mmCIF file of N, CA and C in Angstrom:
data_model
loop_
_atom_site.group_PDB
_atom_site.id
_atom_site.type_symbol
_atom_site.label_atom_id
_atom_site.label_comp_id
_atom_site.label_asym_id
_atom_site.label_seq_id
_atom_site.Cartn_x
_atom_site.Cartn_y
_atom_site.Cartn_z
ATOM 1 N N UNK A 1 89.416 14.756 13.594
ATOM 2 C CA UNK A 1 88.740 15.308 14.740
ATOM 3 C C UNK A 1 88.127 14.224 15.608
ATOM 4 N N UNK A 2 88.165 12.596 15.076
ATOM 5 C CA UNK A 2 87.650 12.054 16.043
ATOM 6 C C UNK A 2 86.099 11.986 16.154
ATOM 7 N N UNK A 3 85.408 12.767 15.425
ATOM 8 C CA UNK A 3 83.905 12.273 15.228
ATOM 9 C C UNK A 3 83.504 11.408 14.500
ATOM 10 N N UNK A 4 82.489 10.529 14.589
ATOM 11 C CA UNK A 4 81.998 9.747 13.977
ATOM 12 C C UNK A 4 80.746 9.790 13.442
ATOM 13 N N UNK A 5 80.437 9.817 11.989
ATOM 14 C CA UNK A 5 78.687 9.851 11.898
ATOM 15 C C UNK A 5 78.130 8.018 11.698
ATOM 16 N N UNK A 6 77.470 8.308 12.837
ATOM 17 C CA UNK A 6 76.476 6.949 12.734
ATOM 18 C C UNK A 6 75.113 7.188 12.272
ATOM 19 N N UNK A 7 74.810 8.527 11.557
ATOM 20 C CA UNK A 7 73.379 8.430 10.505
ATOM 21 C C UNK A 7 72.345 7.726 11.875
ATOM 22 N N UNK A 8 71.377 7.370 10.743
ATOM 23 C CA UNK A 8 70.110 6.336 11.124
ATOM 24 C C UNK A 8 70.421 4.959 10.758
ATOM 25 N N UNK A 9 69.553 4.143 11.432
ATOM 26 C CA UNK A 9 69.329 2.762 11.152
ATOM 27 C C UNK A 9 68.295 2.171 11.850
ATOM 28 N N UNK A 10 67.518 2.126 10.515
ATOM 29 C CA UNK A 10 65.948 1.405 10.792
ATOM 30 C C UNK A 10 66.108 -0.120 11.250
ATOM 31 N N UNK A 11 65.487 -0.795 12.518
ATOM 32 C CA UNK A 11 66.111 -1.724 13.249
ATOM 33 C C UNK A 11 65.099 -2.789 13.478
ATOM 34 N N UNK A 12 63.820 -1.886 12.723
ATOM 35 C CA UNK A 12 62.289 -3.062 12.376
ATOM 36 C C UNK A 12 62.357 -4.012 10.908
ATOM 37 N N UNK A 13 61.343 -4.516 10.716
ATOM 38 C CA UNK A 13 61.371 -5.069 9.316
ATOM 39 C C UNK A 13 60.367 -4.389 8.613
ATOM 40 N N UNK A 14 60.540 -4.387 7.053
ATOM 41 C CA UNK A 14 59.655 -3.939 6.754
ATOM 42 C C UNK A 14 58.143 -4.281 6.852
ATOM 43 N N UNK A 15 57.888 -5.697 6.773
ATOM 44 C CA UNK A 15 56.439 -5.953 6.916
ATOM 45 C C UNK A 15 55.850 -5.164 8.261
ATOM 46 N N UNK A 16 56.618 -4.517 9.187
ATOM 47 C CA UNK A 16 56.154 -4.359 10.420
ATOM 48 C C UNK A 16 55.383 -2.650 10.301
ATOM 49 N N UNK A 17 56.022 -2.410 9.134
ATOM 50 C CA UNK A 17 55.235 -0.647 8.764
ATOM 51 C C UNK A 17 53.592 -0.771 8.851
ATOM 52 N N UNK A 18 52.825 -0.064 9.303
ATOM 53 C CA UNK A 18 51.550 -0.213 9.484
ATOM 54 C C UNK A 18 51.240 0.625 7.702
ATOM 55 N N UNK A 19 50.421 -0.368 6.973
ATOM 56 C CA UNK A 19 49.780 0.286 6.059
ATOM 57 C C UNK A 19 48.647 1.006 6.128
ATOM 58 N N UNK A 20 48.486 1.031 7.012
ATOM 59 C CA UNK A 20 46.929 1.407 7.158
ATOM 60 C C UNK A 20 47.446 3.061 7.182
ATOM 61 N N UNK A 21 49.013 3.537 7.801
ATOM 62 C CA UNK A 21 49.290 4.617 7.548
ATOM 63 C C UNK A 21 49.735 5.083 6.109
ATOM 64 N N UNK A 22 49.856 4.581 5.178
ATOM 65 C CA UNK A 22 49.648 4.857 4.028
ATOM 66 C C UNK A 22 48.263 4.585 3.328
ATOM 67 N N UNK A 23 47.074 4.287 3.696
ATOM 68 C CA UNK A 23 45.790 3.567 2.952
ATOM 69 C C UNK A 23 46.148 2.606 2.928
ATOM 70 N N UNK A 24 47.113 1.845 3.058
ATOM 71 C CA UNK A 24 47.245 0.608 2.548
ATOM 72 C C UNK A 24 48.582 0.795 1.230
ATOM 73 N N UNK A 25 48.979 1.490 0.885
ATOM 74 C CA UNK A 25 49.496 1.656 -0.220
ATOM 75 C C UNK A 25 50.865 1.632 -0.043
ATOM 76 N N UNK A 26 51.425 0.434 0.678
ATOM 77 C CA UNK A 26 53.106 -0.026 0.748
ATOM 78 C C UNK A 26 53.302 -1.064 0.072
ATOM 79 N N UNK A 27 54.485 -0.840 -1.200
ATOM 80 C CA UNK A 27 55.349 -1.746 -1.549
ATOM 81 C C UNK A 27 56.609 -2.328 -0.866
ATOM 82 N N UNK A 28 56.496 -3.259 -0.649
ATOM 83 C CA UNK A 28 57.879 -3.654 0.173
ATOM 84 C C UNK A 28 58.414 -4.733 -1.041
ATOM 85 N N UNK A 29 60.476 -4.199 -1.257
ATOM 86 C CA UNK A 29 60.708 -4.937 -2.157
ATOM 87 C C UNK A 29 62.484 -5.396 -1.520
ATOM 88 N N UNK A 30 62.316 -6.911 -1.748
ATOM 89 C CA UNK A 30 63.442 -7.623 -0.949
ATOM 90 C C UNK A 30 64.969 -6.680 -1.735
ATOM 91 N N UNK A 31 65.412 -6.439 -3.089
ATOM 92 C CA UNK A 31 66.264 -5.552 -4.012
ATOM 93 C C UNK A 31 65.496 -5.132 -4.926
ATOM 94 N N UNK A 32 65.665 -3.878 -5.011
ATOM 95 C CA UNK A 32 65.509 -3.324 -6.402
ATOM 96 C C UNK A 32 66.798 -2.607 -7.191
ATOM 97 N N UNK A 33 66.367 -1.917 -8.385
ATOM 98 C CA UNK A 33 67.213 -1.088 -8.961
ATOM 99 C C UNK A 33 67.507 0.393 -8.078
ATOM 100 N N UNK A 34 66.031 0.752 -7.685
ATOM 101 C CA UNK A 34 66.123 2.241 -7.006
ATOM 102 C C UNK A 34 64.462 2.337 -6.795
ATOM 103 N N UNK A 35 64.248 2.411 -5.469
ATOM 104 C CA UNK A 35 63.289 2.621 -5.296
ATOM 105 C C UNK A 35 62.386 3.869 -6.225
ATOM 106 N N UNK A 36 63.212 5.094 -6.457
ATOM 107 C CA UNK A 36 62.444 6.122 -7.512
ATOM 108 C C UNK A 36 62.704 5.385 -8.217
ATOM 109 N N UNK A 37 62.852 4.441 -9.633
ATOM 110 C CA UNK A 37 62.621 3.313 -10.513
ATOM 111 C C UNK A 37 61.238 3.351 -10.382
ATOM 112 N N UNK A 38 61.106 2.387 -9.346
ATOM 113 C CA UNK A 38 59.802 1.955 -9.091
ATOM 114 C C UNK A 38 58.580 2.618 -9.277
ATOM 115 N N UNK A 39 58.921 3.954 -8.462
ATOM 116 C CA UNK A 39 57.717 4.934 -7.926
ATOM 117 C C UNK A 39 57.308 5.512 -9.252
ATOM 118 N N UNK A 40 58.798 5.756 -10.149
ATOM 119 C CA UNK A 40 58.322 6.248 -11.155
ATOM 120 C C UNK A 40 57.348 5.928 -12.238
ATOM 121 N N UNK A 41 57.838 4.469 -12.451
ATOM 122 C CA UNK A 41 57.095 3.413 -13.099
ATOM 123 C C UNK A 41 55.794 3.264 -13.137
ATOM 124 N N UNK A 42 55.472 3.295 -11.334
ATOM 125 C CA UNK A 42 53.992 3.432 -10.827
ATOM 126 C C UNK A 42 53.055 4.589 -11.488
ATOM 127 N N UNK A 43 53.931 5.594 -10.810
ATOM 128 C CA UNK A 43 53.634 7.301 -10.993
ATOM 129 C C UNK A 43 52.689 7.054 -12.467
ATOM 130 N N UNK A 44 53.764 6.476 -13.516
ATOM 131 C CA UNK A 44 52.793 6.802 -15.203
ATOM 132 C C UNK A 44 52.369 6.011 -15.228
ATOM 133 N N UNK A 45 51.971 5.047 -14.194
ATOM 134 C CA UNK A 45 50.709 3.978 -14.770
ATOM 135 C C UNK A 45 49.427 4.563 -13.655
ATOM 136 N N UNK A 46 49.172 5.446 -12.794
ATOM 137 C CA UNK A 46 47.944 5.751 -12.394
ATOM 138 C C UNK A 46 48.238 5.936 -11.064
ATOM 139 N N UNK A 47 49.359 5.369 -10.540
ATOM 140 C CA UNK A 47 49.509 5.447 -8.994
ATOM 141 C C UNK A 47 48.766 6.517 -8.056
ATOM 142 N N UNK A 48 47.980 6.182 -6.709
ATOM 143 C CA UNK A 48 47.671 7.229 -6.346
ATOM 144 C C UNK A 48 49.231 7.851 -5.617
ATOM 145 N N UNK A 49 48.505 9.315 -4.909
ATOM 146 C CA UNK A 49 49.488 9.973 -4.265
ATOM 147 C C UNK A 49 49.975 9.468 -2.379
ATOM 148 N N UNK A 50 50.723 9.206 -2.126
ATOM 149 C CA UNK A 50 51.038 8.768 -0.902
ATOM 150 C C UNK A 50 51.128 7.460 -0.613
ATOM 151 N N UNK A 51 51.458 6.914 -2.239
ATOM 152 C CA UNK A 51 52.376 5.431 -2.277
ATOM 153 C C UNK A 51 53.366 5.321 -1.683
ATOM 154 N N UNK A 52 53.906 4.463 -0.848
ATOM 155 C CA UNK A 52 55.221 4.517 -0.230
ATOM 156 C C UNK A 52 56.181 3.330 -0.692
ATOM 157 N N UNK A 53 57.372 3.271 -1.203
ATOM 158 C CA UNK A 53 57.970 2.122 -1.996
ATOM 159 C C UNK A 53 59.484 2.175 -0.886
ATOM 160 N N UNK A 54 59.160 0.969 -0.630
ATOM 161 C CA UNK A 54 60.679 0.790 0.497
ATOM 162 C C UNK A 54 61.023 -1.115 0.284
ATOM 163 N N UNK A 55 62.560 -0.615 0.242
ATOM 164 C CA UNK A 55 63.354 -1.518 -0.591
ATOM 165 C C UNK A 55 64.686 -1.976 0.933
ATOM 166 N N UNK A 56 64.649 -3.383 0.558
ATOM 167 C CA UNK A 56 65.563 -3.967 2.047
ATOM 168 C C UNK A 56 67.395 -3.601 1.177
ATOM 169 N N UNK A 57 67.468 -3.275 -0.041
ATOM 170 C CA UNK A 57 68.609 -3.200 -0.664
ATOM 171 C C UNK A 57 68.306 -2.330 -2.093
ATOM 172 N N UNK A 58 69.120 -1.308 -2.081
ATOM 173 C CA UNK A 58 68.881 -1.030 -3.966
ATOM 174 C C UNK A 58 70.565 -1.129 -4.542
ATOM 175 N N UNK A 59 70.366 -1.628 -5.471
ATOM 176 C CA UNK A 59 71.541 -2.066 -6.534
ATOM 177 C C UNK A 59 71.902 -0.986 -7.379
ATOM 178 N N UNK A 60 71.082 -0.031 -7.727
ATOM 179 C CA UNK A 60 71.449 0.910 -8.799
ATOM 180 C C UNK A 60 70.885 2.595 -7.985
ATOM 181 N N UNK A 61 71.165 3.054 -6.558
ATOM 182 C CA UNK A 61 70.550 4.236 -6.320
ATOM 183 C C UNK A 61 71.309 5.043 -7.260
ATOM 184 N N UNK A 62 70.605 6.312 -6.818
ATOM 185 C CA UNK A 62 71.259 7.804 -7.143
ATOM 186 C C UNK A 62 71.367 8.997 -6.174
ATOM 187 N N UNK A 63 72.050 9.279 -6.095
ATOM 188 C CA UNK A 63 72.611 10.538 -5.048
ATOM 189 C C UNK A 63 72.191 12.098 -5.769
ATOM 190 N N UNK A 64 72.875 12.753 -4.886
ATOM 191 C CA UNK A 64 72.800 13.877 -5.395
ATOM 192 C C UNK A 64 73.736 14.340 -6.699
ATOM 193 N N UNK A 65 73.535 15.042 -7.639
ATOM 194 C CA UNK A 65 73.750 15.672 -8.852
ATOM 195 C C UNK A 65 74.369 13.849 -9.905
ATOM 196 N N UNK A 66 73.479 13.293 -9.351
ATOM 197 C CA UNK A 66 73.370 11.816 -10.603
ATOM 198 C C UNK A 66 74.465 10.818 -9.711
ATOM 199 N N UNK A 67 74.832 11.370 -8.866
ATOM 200 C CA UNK A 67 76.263 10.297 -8.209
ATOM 201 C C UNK A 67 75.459 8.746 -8.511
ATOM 202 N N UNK A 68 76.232 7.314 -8.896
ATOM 203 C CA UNK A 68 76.023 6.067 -8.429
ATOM 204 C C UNK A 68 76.454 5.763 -7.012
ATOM 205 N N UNK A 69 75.154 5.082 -6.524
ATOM 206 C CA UNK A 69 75.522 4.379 -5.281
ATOM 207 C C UNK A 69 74.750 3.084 -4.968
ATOM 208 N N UNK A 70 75.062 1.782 -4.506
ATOM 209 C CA UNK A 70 74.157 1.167 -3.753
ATOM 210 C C UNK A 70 74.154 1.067 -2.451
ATOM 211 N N UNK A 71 73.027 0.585 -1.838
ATOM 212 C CA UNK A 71 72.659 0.228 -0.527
ATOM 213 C C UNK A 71 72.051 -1.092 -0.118
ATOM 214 N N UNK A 72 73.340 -1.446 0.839
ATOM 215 C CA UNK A 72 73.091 -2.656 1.345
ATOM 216 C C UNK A 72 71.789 -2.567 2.780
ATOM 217 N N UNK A 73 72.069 -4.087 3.402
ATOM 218 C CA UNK A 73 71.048 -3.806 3.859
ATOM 219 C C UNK A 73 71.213 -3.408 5.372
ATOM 220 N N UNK A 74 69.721 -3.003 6.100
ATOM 221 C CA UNK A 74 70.289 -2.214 7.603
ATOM 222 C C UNK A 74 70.042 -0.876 7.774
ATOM 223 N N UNK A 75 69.801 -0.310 6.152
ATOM 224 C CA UNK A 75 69.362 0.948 6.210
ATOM 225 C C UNK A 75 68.183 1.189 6.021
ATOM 226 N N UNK A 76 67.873 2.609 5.448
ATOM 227 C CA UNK A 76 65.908 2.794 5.571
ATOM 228 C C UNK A 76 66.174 3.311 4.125
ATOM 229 N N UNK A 77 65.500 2.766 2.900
ATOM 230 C CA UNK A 77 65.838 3.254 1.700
ATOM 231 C C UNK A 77 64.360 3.086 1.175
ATOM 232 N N UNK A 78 63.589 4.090 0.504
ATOM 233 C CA UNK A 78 62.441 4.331 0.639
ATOM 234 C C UNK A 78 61.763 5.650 -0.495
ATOM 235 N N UNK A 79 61.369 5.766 -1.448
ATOM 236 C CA UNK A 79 60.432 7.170 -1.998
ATOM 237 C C UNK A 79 58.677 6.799 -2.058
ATOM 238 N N UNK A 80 58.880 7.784 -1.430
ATOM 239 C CA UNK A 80 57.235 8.243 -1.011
ATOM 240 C C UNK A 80 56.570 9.280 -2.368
ATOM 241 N N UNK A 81 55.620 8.651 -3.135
ATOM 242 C CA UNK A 81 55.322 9.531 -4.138
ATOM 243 C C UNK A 81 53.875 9.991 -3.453
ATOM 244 N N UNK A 82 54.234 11.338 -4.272
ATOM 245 C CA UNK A 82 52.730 12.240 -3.822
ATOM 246 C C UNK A 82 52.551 13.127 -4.807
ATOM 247 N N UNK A 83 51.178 13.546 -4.976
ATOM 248 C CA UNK A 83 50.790 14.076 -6.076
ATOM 249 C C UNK A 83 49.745 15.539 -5.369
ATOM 250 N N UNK A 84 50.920 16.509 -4.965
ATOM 251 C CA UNK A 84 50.045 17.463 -4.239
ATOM 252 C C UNK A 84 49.672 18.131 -5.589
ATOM 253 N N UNK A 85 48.376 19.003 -4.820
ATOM 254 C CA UNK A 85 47.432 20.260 -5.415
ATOM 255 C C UNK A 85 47.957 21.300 -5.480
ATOM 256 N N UNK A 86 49.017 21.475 -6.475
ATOM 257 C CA UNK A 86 49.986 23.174 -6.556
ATOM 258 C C UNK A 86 50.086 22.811 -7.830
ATOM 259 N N UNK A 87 49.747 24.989 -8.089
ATOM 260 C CA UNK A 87 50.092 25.707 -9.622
ATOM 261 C C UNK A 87 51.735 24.842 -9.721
ATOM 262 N N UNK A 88 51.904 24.647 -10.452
ATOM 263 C CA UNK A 88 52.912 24.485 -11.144
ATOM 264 C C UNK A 88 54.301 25.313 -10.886
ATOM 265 N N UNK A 89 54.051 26.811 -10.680
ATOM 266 C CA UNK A 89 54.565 27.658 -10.298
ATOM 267 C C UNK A 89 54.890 27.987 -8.902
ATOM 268 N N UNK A 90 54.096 27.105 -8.459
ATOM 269 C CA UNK A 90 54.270 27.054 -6.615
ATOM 270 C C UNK A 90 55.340 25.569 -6.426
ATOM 271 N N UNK A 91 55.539 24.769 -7.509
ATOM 272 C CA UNK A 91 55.668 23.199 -7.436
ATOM 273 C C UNK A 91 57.162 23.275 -6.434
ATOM 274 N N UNK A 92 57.940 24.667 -6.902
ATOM 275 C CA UNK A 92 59.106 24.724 -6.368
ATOM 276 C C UNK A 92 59.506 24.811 -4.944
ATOM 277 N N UNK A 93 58.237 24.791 -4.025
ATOM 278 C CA UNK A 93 57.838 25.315 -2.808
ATOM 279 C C UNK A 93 58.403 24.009 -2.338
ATOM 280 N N UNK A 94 57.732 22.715 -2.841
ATOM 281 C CA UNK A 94 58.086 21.065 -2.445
ATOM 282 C C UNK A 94 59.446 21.178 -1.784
ATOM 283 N N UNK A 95 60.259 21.681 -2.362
ATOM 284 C CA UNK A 95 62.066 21.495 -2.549
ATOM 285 C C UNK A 95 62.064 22.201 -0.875
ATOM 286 N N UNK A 96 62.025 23.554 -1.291
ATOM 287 C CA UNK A 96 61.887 24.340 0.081
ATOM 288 C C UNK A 96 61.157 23.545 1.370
ATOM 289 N N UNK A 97 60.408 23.152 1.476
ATOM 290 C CA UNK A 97 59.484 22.498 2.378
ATOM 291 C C UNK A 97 60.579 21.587 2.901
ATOM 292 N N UNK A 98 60.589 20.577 1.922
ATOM 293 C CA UNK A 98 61.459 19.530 2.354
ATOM 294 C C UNK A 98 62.771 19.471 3.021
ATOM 295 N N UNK A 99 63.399 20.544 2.548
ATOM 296 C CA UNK A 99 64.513 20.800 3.189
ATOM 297 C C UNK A 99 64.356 21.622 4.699
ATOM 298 N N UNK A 100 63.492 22.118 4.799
ATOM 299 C CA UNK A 100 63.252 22.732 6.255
ATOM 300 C C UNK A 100 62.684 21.558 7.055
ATOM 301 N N UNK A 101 62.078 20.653 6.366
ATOM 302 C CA UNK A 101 61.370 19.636 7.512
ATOM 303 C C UNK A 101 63.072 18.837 7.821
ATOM 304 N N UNK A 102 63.588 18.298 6.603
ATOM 305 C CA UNK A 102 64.712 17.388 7.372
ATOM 306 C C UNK A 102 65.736 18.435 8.074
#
């Protein structure tokens, strides 16, 4: 058909993210394994909520239903952990949310 997807492409650097919009709470990492790696890592050692972990390359991501992938660099590769205030039973709402915002 002749279409092309050209996605996004973040065209700043990372040091240029204002932390102050996270508290202060940006990791910037030249490669990692997977940015959720990271977050997770954080997550069980105390991390607060609205850490933001953004990576110029990941070597080991994951896609949807476990796919391997990496990402070179040029793109915006990034998990934002947060630790909202929901029953447990509401937790499923996150999923929903998210998908209506993107």
């Amino acid at each position: 058909d002749g279409a092309r997807r050209l996605g996004y492409r973040y065209m700043g650097d990372a040091d240029r993210i204002d932390p102050a919009a996270f508290g202060g709470r940006v990791t910037a990492l030249a490669v990692t394994t997977s940015t959720q790696d990271v977050a997770r890592r954080a997550a069980q050692m105390g991390a607060p909520g609205d850490s933001l972990y953004i990576a110029e390359r990941q070597a080991s991501g994951r896609g949807r239903l476990g796919r391997a992938w990496s990402s070179g660099p040029g793109g915006l590769w990034f998990t934002l952990l947060i630790r909202p205030r929901l029953a447990t039973a509401e937790a499923s709402l996150l999923t929903l949310a998210a998908g209506v915002a993107v």
